[in-house]
Structures are given as C-alpha cells and as structure tokens.
Amino acid sequence: MPANTNSDMSFLDHLEELRWHLIRSFMAVLVLAVLAFVFKDLVFDTVLLGPSRPDFLTNRLLCRVAEWAQMPALCINPVQLSFQNIQLAGQFTMHIWVAFLAGATLAFPYIFYEFWRFIRPALYENEVRHSRGAILAASLLFSVGILFAYFVIAPLSVYFLGSYQVSARVENIINFGSYVSTVSSIVLATGFMFELPVFIYFLSKVGLVSTGFLKKYRRHAIVLTLALAAIITPPDVISQLLVCLPLLLLYEGGIIIAARVERKRAKESNA
C-alpha cells in the first residue's frame, strides 16, 4: 500500500497541493536571493570573480606547481582581469540576476525535498525509506558538481578565453555580463550533469532503463558526453576532458545502481 493514500483527492486538490509545494520552494529561493543581494561583496568579489583573480586557490596551487616543475605554462590567471559594463542599468540588472541564481542554487536541496514530499503519498512504504537517501545523494552530487566546476573548470575556462587572441593587435576587453554568463552556465550545467546517477536510479525504478540498455548504449553515452562537454566548456581539450571523465565514471556508477535495483526487484518478485 502507498505510504499515504489520497484516493479521495480530486485533480484540483492535487493541483492545490502542488501549488503550495511550488510556493514554499519559491519562498526559499526568494529568501536566499535577498541574502545574496544584500551580501553582494561576498557574492561578487569573493565568489563570482574569484576564478579570475591570481590569488584564487586553484590559480595559486597551479602557479606553485609550475614553479616547482619549471613549467610556466601551468601558471594560469597570473594577472588580474578587468571587466567593463557598457549598459546604464547593466550592473544593477546583473546584481538582481546573480542574486536569483545564487538563491536557486543554494535552495536546490530544499526544492528537491519539496518535490519528494509531493510524490511521497504515491510511494509504498519501502519506496519511501529508500527514496529518502535519494534526497541526500542528489544534494551531494549537485554540490560536488558545483564545486568541481567552480574550482577546476571555471579557472581554466577563464584563462583560456580571457587570454586567447587571434592577433596581438586585438585587445581583450571583457564584458562583465559575458563573464558572469560563462562562469554561471559552466558551474550550473556541471552541477545538474552530476545528477546522472540519480536520474538513472529513478528511471530504473520505473523500468524505463535497464542494465542491459545502459551497457548496450555505452558508446552512444560517451559520444553524448563529449558533445555535452563541448557545449558547456570552452573549445579546449583539457576542459572538455575534465568534464567528460567524471561523467563517464558517474555513468558507470549508474549501471551499478541499475543492477542493484534489478536484483532487488527480482528478489521481491521471488519472495
């Protein structure tokens, strides 16, 4: 039996229930966005502009390695980049947009929890117990993806795009909006792509994918992963490989998860 049967609820009742879950999620995003708006120095100077600064953790570590290994090419972002704003309301608009992105990113675990609370009444007791771990797994994977992209991919992307020149006569004068959109898209896209094992878990639970299916289309998954990496990262091989390798490992982890789901389903059907 489902954990909480709501068979007497009409379609409009379900819509009302969904509305309140969405309202609570939006309120969480709004509260965190307001905090991010207020603490703009932390959000912009420390966090968002961090990968472009020479004293950023990744940049300092790579420069130390470059000095130790006598390989100057490893020292990335040695010079502070400067940005420009060319629109009258550009900085204010960007302030609001970044605050909203920060609020949505920080509120992701709670949003996922509200989604789980909405579908919980349709789950069986054993499914409720096992799905609780999915909330923690989804939050951890999203956080790991965000941190990986922020500390590894973003500094390399900033260095590659900020220093790339087709001619010495062409100077890079970087638009602030372009920098924000590049870094935020890389970080958020990587965070969501790290949710791959969670997606595979739910798809295998409803029978849409199987271990055989995932193994059969492993080569197609590699090609798709390369394509996705090419979309969300700059056109340099190192950044693309840094995205591809973790995703391929997560795909293999998804195969293991799907196999466990199938073994458990077979055991329950034989019981």
mmCIF file of C-alpha atoms in Angstrom:
data_model
loop_
_atom_site.group_PDB
_atom_site.id
_atom_site.type_symbol
_atom_site.label_atom_id
_atom_site.label_comp_id
_atom_site.label_asym_id
_atom_site.label_seq_id
_atom_site.Cartn_x
_atom_site.Cartn_y
_atom_site.Cartn_z
ATOM 1 C CA MET A 1 0.000 0.000 0.000
ATOM 2 C CA PRO A 2 1.182 3.567 -0.630
ATOM 3 C CA ALA A 3 2.572 5.410 2.344
ATOM 4 C CA ASN A 4 -0.328 7.867 2.327
ATOM 5 C CA THR A 5 -3.309 7.143 0.137
ATOM 6 C CA ASN A 6 -5.033 10.220 -1.242
ATOM 7 C CA SER A 7 -7.521 8.459 -3.460
ATOM 8 C CA ASP A 8 -10.271 10.830 -2.324
ATOM 9 C CA MET A 9 -8.353 13.860 -3.620
ATOM 10 C CA SER A 10 -9.582 15.330 -6.865
ATOM 11 C CA PHE A 11 -7.417 16.633 -9.674
ATOM 12 C CA LEU A 12 -7.887 20.193 -8.420
ATOM 13 C CA ASP A 13 -6.865 19.077 -4.918
ATOM 14 C CA HIS A 14 -3.614 17.694 -6.322
ATOM 15 C CA LEU A 15 -3.041 20.962 -8.179
ATOM 16 C CA GLU A 16 -3.610 22.873 -4.942
ATOM 17 C CA GLU A 17 -1.128 20.617 -3.161
ATOM 18 C CA LEU A 18 1.417 21.167 -5.943
ATOM 19 C CA ARG A 19 0.847 24.911 -5.769
ATOM 20 C CA TRP A 20 1.839 25.050 -2.108
ATOM 21 C CA HIS A 21 4.968 22.995 -2.745
ATOM 22 C CA LEU A 22 5.919 25.436 -5.509
ATOM 23 C CA ILE A 23 5.154 28.425 -3.282
ATOM 24 C CA ARG A 24 7.376 27.107 -0.489
ATOM 25 C CA SER A 25 10.162 26.402 -2.980
ATOM 26 C CA PHE A 26 9.860 29.885 -4.436
ATOM 27 C CA MET A 27 9.908 31.440 -0.953
ATOM 28 C CA ALA A 28 13.123 29.557 -0.144
ATOM 29 C CA VAL A 29 14.704 30.850 -3.353
ATOM 30 C CA LEU A 30 13.456 34.375 -2.615
ATOM 31 C CA VAL A 31 14.849 34.446 0.940
ATOM 32 C CA LEU A 32 18.259 33.187 -0.148
ATOM 33 C CA ALA A 33 18.258 35.536 -3.143
ATOM 34 C CA VAL A 34 17.614 38.509 -0.847
ATOM 35 C CA LEU A 35 20.534 37.438 1.344
ATOM 36 C CA ALA A 36 22.742 37.102 -1.733
ATOM 37 C CA PHE A 37 21.601 40.558 -2.893
ATOM 38 C CA VAL A 38 22.493 42.099 0.465
ATOM 39 C CA PHE A 39 25.923 40.453 0.716
ATOM 40 C CA LYS A 40 26.993 41.491 -2.762
ATOM 41 C CA ASP A 41 30.673 41.892 -1.828
ATOM 42 C CA LEU A 42 30.856 38.242 -0.822
ATOM 43 C CA VAL A 43 28.868 37.051 -3.835
ATOM 44 C CA PHE A 44 30.695 39.094 -6.471
ATOM 45 C CA ASP A 45 34.201 39.927 -5.216
ATOM 46 C CA THR A 46 34.872 36.685 -3.350
ATOM 47 C CA VAL A 47 32.809 34.032 -5.154
ATOM 48 C CA LEU A 48 31.890 35.049 -8.680
ATOM 49 C CA LEU A 49 35.055 36.939 -9.565
ATOM 50 C CA GLY A 50 37.247 34.505 -7.630
ATOM 51 C CA PRO A 51 38.352 32.290 -10.570
ATOM 52 C CA SER A 52 39.653 35.357 -12.415
ATOM 53 C CA ARG A 53 41.930 36.513 -9.578
ATOM 54 C CA PRO A 54 45.594 35.456 -9.267
ATOM 55 C CA ASP A 55 45.097 34.707 -5.545
ATOM 56 C CA PHE A 56 42.273 32.224 -6.214
ATOM 57 C CA LEU A 57 43.016 28.830 -4.640
ATOM 58 C CA THR A 58 43.297 26.884 -7.909
ATOM 59 C CA ASN A 59 45.377 29.583 -9.579
ATOM 60 C CA ARG A 60 47.800 29.772 -6.652
ATOM 61 C CA LEU A 61 48.196 25.988 -6.499
ATOM 62 C CA LEU A 62 48.856 25.684 -10.223
ATOM 63 C CA CYS A 63 51.387 28.522 -10.125
ATOM 64 C CA ARG A 64 53.214 26.785 -7.277
ATOM 65 C CA VAL A 65 53.267 23.547 -9.269
ATOM 66 C CA ALA A 66 54.507 25.471 -12.318
ATOM 67 C CA GLU A 67 57.336 26.973 -10.274
ATOM 68 C CA TRP A 68 58.270 23.608 -8.754
ATOM 69 C CA ALA A 69 58.135 21.726 -12.077
ATOM 70 C CA GLN A 70 59.717 24.550 -14.088
ATOM 71 C CA MET A 71 56.675 24.619 -16.372
ATOM 72 C CA PRO A 72 55.448 28.236 -16.642
ATOM 73 C CA ALA A 73 52.509 27.209 -18.833
ATOM 74 C CA LEU A 74 50.798 25.666 -15.790
ATOM 75 C CA CYS A 75 50.518 29.053 -14.077
ATOM 76 C CA ILE A 76 47.070 30.287 -15.120
ATOM 77 C CA ASN A 77 45.420 33.670 -14.499
ATOM 78 C CA PRO A 78 48.641 35.310 -13.228
ATOM 79 C CA VAL A 79 47.265 38.779 -13.991
ATOM 80 C CA GLN A 80 44.073 40.268 -12.561
ATOM 81 C CA LEU A 81 41.429 40.520 -15.287
ATOM 82 C CA SER A 82 39.386 43.690 -15.554
ATOM 83 C CA PHE A 83 35.823 43.880 -16.768
ATOM 84 C CA GLN A 84 33.639 46.591 -18.192
ATOM 85 C CA ASN A 85 29.949 47.404 -18.114
ATOM 86 C CA ILE A 86 28.517 49.044 -21.244
ATOM 87 C CA GLN A 87 24.867 49.416 -20.231
ATOM 88 C CA LEU A 88 23.426 52.049 -17.920
ATOM 89 C CA ALA A 89 21.468 49.556 -15.794
ATOM 90 C CA GLY A 90 23.824 46.692 -16.526
ATOM 91 C CA GLN A 91 25.366 46.304 -13.065
ATOM 92 C CA PHE A 92 22.046 46.647 -11.248
ATOM 93 C CA THR A 93 20.361 44.123 -13.554
ATOM 94 C CA MET A 94 23.290 41.739 -13.151
ATOM 95 C CA HIS A 95 23.110 42.170 -9.383
ATOM 96 C CA ILE A 96 19.476 41.024 -9.360
ATOM 97 C CA TRP A 97 20.096 38.146 -11.770
ATOM 98 C CA VAL A 98 23.121 36.801 -9.894
ATOM 99 C CA ALA A 99 21.250 37.048 -6.580
ATOM 100 C CA PHE A 100 18.431 34.958 -8.049
ATOM 101 C CA LEU A 101 20.877 32.363 -9.415
ATOM 102 C CA ALA A 102 22.610 32.170 -6.039
ATOM 103 C CA GLY A 103 19.266 31.749 -4.267
ATOM 104 C CA ALA A 104 18.141 28.979 -6.637
ATOM 105 C CA THR A 105 21.475 27.180 -6.330
ATOM 106 C CA LEU A 106 21.526 27.289 -2.542
ATOM 107 C CA ALA A 107 17.864 26.281 -2.349
ATOM 108 C CA PHE A 108 18.256 23.269 -4.655
ATOM 109 C CA PRO A 109 18.291 20.646 -1.844
ATOM 110 C CA TYR A 110 15.095 22.128 -0.370
ATOM 111 C CA ILE A 111 13.422 22.299 -3.800
ATOM 112 C CA PHE A 112 14.251 18.643 -4.359
ATOM 113 C CA TYR A 113 12.846 17.871 -0.899
ATOM 114 C CA GLU A 114 9.573 19.631 -1.751
ATOM 115 C CA PHE A 115 9.371 17.629 -4.973
ATOM 116 C CA TRP A 116 9.856 14.427 -2.968
ATOM 117 C CA ARG A 117 7.150 15.462 -0.496
ATOM 118 C CA PHE A 118 4.733 15.934 -3.398
ATOM 119 C CA ILE A 119 5.279 12.447 -4.833
ATOM 120 C CA ARG A 120 5.690 10.751 -1.437
ATOM 121 C CA PRO A 121 1.971 9.883 -0.976
ATOM 122 C CA ALA A 122 2.105 7.771 -4.159
ATOM 123 C CA LEU A 123 5.072 5.723 -2.920
ATOM 124 C CA TYR A 124 4.958 2.477 -0.968
ATOM 125 C CA GLU A 125 6.471 2.310 2.499
ATOM 126 C CA ASN A 126 9.643 0.561 1.321
ATOM 127 C CA GLU A 127 9.991 3.055 -1.544
ATOM 128 C CA VAL A 128 9.691 5.947 0.910
ATOM 129 C CA ARG A 129 12.519 4.534 3.031
ATOM 130 C CA HIS A 130 14.838 4.102 0.079
ATOM 131 C CA SER A 131 13.919 7.383 -1.619
ATOM 132 C CA ARG A 132 14.970 9.393 1.441
ATOM 133 C CA GLY A 133 18.563 8.587 0.561
ATOM 134 C CA ALA A 134 17.977 9.955 -2.931
ATOM 135 C CA ILE A 135 17.466 13.451 -1.497
ATOM 136 C CA LEU A 136 20.848 13.345 0.228
ATOM 137 C CA ALA A 137 22.510 11.782 -2.822
ATOM 138 C CA ALA A 138 21.052 14.379 -5.183
ATOM 139 C CA SER A 139 22.138 17.235 -2.926
ATOM 140 C CA LEU A 140 25.657 15.841 -2.517
ATOM 141 C CA LEU A 141 26.116 15.156 -6.231
ATOM 142 C CA PHE A 142 24.863 18.622 -7.143
ATOM 143 C CA SER A 143 27.219 20.210 -4.599
ATOM 144 C CA VAL A 144 30.182 18.142 -5.806
ATOM 145 C CA GLY A 145 29.436 19.115 -9.406
ATOM 146 C CA ILE A 146 29.197 22.797 -8.466
ATOM 147 C CA LEU A 147 32.473 22.714 -6.523
ATOM 148 C CA PHE A 148 34.271 20.714 -9.228
ATOM 149 C CA ALA A 149 33.223 23.166 -11.938
ATOM 150 C CA TYR A 150 33.980 26.214 -9.787
ATOM 151 C CA PHE A 151 37.444 25.185 -8.612
ATOM 152 C CA VAL A 152 38.650 23.243 -11.661
ATOM 153 C CA ILE A 153 36.783 24.030 -14.875
ATOM 154 C CA ALA A 154 35.962 27.719 -14.324
ATOM 155 C CA PRO A 155 39.582 28.915 -13.728
ATOM 156 C CA LEU A 156 40.799 27.010 -16.794
ATOM 157 C CA SER A 157 37.951 28.384 -18.893
ATOM 158 C CA VAL A 158 38.591 31.948 -17.725
ATOM 159 C CA TYR A 159 42.278 31.603 -18.537
ATOM 160 C CA PHE A 160 41.691 30.087 -21.979
ATOM 161 C CA LEU A 161 39.004 32.524 -23.082
ATOM 162 C CA GLY A 162 40.484 35.575 -21.376
ATOM 163 C CA SER A 163 43.965 35.128 -22.850
ATOM 164 C CA TYR A 164 43.038 33.802 -26.291
ATOM 165 C CA GLN A 165 43.921 36.155 -29.131
ATOM 166 C CA VAL A 166 43.614 35.870 -32.888
ATOM 167 C CA SER A 167 46.086 38.749 -33.250
ATOM 168 C CA ALA A 168 48.336 40.741 -30.934
ATOM 169 C CA ARG A 169 46.646 43.882 -32.276
ATOM 170 C CA VAL A 170 43.272 42.799 -30.869
ATOM 171 C CA GLU A 171 42.907 43.522 -27.157
ATOM 172 C CA ASN A 172 40.541 41.540 -24.930
ATOM 173 C CA ILE A 173 38.184 43.974 -23.196
ATOM 174 C CA ILE A 174 35.851 41.598 -21.389
ATOM 175 C CA ASN A 175 32.223 42.465 -20.856
ATOM 176 C CA PHE A 176 31.121 41.747 -17.295
ATOM 177 C CA GLY A 177 27.858 40.135 -18.418
ATOM 178 C CA SER A 178 29.744 37.783 -20.711
ATOM 179 C CA TYR A 179 31.984 36.677 -17.841
ATOM 180 C CA VAL A 180 29.031 36.077 -15.500
ATOM 181 C CA SER A 181 27.046 34.086 -18.075
ATOM 182 C CA THR A 182 30.071 31.943 -18.955
ATOM 183 C CA VAL A 183 31.035 31.063 -15.394
ATOM 184 C CA SER A 184 27.451 30.557 -14.168
ATOM 185 C CA SER A 185 26.474 28.358 -17.122
ATOM 186 C CA ILE A 186 29.564 26.165 -16.684
ATOM 187 C CA VAL A 187 29.040 25.768 -12.934
ATOM 188 C CA LEU A 188 25.268 25.166 -13.012
ATOM 189 C CA ALA A 189 25.357 22.869 -16.044
ATOM 190 C CA THR A 190 28.056 20.727 -14.448
ATOM 191 C CA GLY A 191 26.096 20.582 -11.196
ATOM 192 C CA PHE A 192 23.000 19.260 -12.970
ATOM 193 C CA MET A 193 25.020 16.841 -15.102
ATOM 194 C CA PHE A 194 26.416 15.301 -11.921
ATOM 195 C CA GLU A 195 22.842 14.244 -11.104
ATOM 196 C CA LEU A 196 23.162 11.476 -13.692
ATOM 197 C CA PRO A 197 23.195 8.566 -11.171
ATOM 198 C CA VAL A 198 20.022 9.907 -9.530
ATOM 199 C CA PHE A 199 18.243 10.110 -12.893
ATOM 200 C CA ILE A 200 19.346 6.572 -13.735
ATOM 201 C CA TYR A 201 18.100 5.362 -10.347
ATOM 202 C CA PHE A 202 14.601 6.745 -10.846
ATOM 203 C CA LEU A 203 14.434 5.613 -14.483
ATOM 204 C CA SER A 204 15.465 2.098 -13.480
ATOM 205 C CA LYS A 205 12.899 2.112 -10.651
ATOM 206 C CA VAL A 206 10.062 2.747 -13.125
ATOM 207 C CA GLY A 207 11.511 0.312 -15.651
ATOM 208 C CA LEU A 208 12.455 2.804 -18.368
ATOM 209 C CA VAL A 209 16.127 1.777 -18.385
ATOM 210 C CA SER A 210 17.923 -1.447 -17.509
ATOM 211 C CA THR A 211 21.480 -2.598 -17.016
ATOM 212 C CA GLY A 212 21.493 -4.192 -20.452
ATOM 213 C CA PHE A 213 20.201 -0.996 -22.023
ATOM 214 C CA LEU A 214 22.882 1.125 -20.340
ATOM 215 C CA LYS A 215 25.666 -1.254 -21.325
ATOM 216 C CA LYS A 216 24.390 -1.557 -24.895
ATOM 217 C CA TYR A 217 24.377 2.198 -25.410
ATOM 218 C CA ARG A 218 27.605 2.908 -23.504
ATOM 219 C CA ARG A 219 29.350 4.064 -26.676
ATOM 220 C CA HIS A 220 26.459 6.369 -27.506
ATOM 221 C CA ALA A 221 26.678 7.765 -23.970
ATOM 222 C CA ILE A 222 30.377 8.524 -24.484
ATOM 223 C CA VAL A 223 29.623 10.454 -27.669
ATOM 224 C CA LEU A 224 26.767 12.321 -25.964
ATOM 225 C CA THR A 225 29.023 13.142 -23.012
ATOM 226 C CA LEU A 226 31.668 14.551 -25.338
ATOM 227 C CA ALA A 227 29.010 16.639 -27.071
ATOM 228 C CA LEU A 228 27.668 17.993 -23.787
ATOM 229 C CA ALA A 229 31.188 18.791 -22.591
ATOM 230 C CA ALA A 230 31.845 20.674 -25.818
ATOM 231 C CA ILE A 231 28.687 22.725 -25.276
ATOM 232 C CA ILE A 232 29.240 23.788 -21.663
ATOM 233 C CA THR A 233 33.031 24.254 -21.779
ATOM 234 C CA PRO A 234 35.373 26.355 -23.925
ATOM 235 C CA PRO A 235 36.833 24.696 -27.030
ATOM 236 C CA ASP A 236 39.986 23.458 -25.314
ATOM 237 C CA VAL A 237 40.653 19.761 -24.898
ATOM 238 C CA ILE A 238 41.661 19.903 -21.226
ATOM 239 C CA SER A 239 38.389 21.436 -20.010
ATOM 240 C CA GLN A 240 36.334 19.016 -22.092
ATOM 241 C CA LEU A 241 38.219 16.013 -20.725
ATOM 242 C CA LEU A 242 37.819 17.314 -17.162
ATOM 243 C CA VAL A 243 34.047 17.284 -17.686
ATOM 244 C CA CYS A 244 33.898 14.001 -19.622
ATOM 245 C CA LEU A 245 35.873 11.814 -17.223
ATOM 246 C CA PRO A 246 33.690 12.399 -14.125
ATOM 247 C CA LEU A 247 30.527 11.994 -16.197
ATOM 248 C CA LEU A 248 31.721 8.695 -17.617
ATOM 249 C CA LEU A 249 32.517 7.494 -14.091
ATOM 250 C CA LEU A 250 29.046 8.602 -12.960
ATOM 251 C CA TYR A 251 27.535 6.718 -15.910
ATOM 252 C CA GLU A 252 29.352 3.564 -14.852
ATOM 253 C CA GLY A 253 28.113 4.177 -11.322
ATOM 254 C CA GLY A 254 24.617 4.452 -12.746
ATOM 255 C CA ILE A 255 24.997 0.990 -14.293
ATOM 256 C CA ILE A 256 25.888 -0.403 -10.865
ATOM 257 C CA ILE A 257 22.868 1.356 -9.344
ATOM 258 C CA ALA A 258 20.548 -0.009 -12.032
ATOM 259 C CA ALA A 259 21.912 -3.524 -11.430
ATOM 260 C CA ARG A 260 21.173 -3.222 -7.705
ATOM 261 C CA VAL A 261 17.630 -2.055 -8.444
ATOM 262 C CA GLU A 262 17.076 -5.023 -10.742
ATOM 263 C CA ARG A 263 18.435 -7.512 -8.203
ATOM 264 C CA LYS A 264 16.193 -6.092 -5.520
ATOM 265 C CA ARG A 265 13.153 -6.191 -7.813
ATOM 266 C CA ALA A 266 13.891 -9.811 -8.707
ATOM 267 C CA LYS A 267 14.289 -10.734 -5.031
ATOM 268 C CA GLU A 268 10.956 -9.106 -4.138
ATOM 269 C CA SER A 269 9.158 -10.849 -7.007
ATOM 270 C CA ASN A 270 10.531 -14.241 -5.915
ATOM 271 C CA ALA A 271 9.604 -13.709 -2.281
#
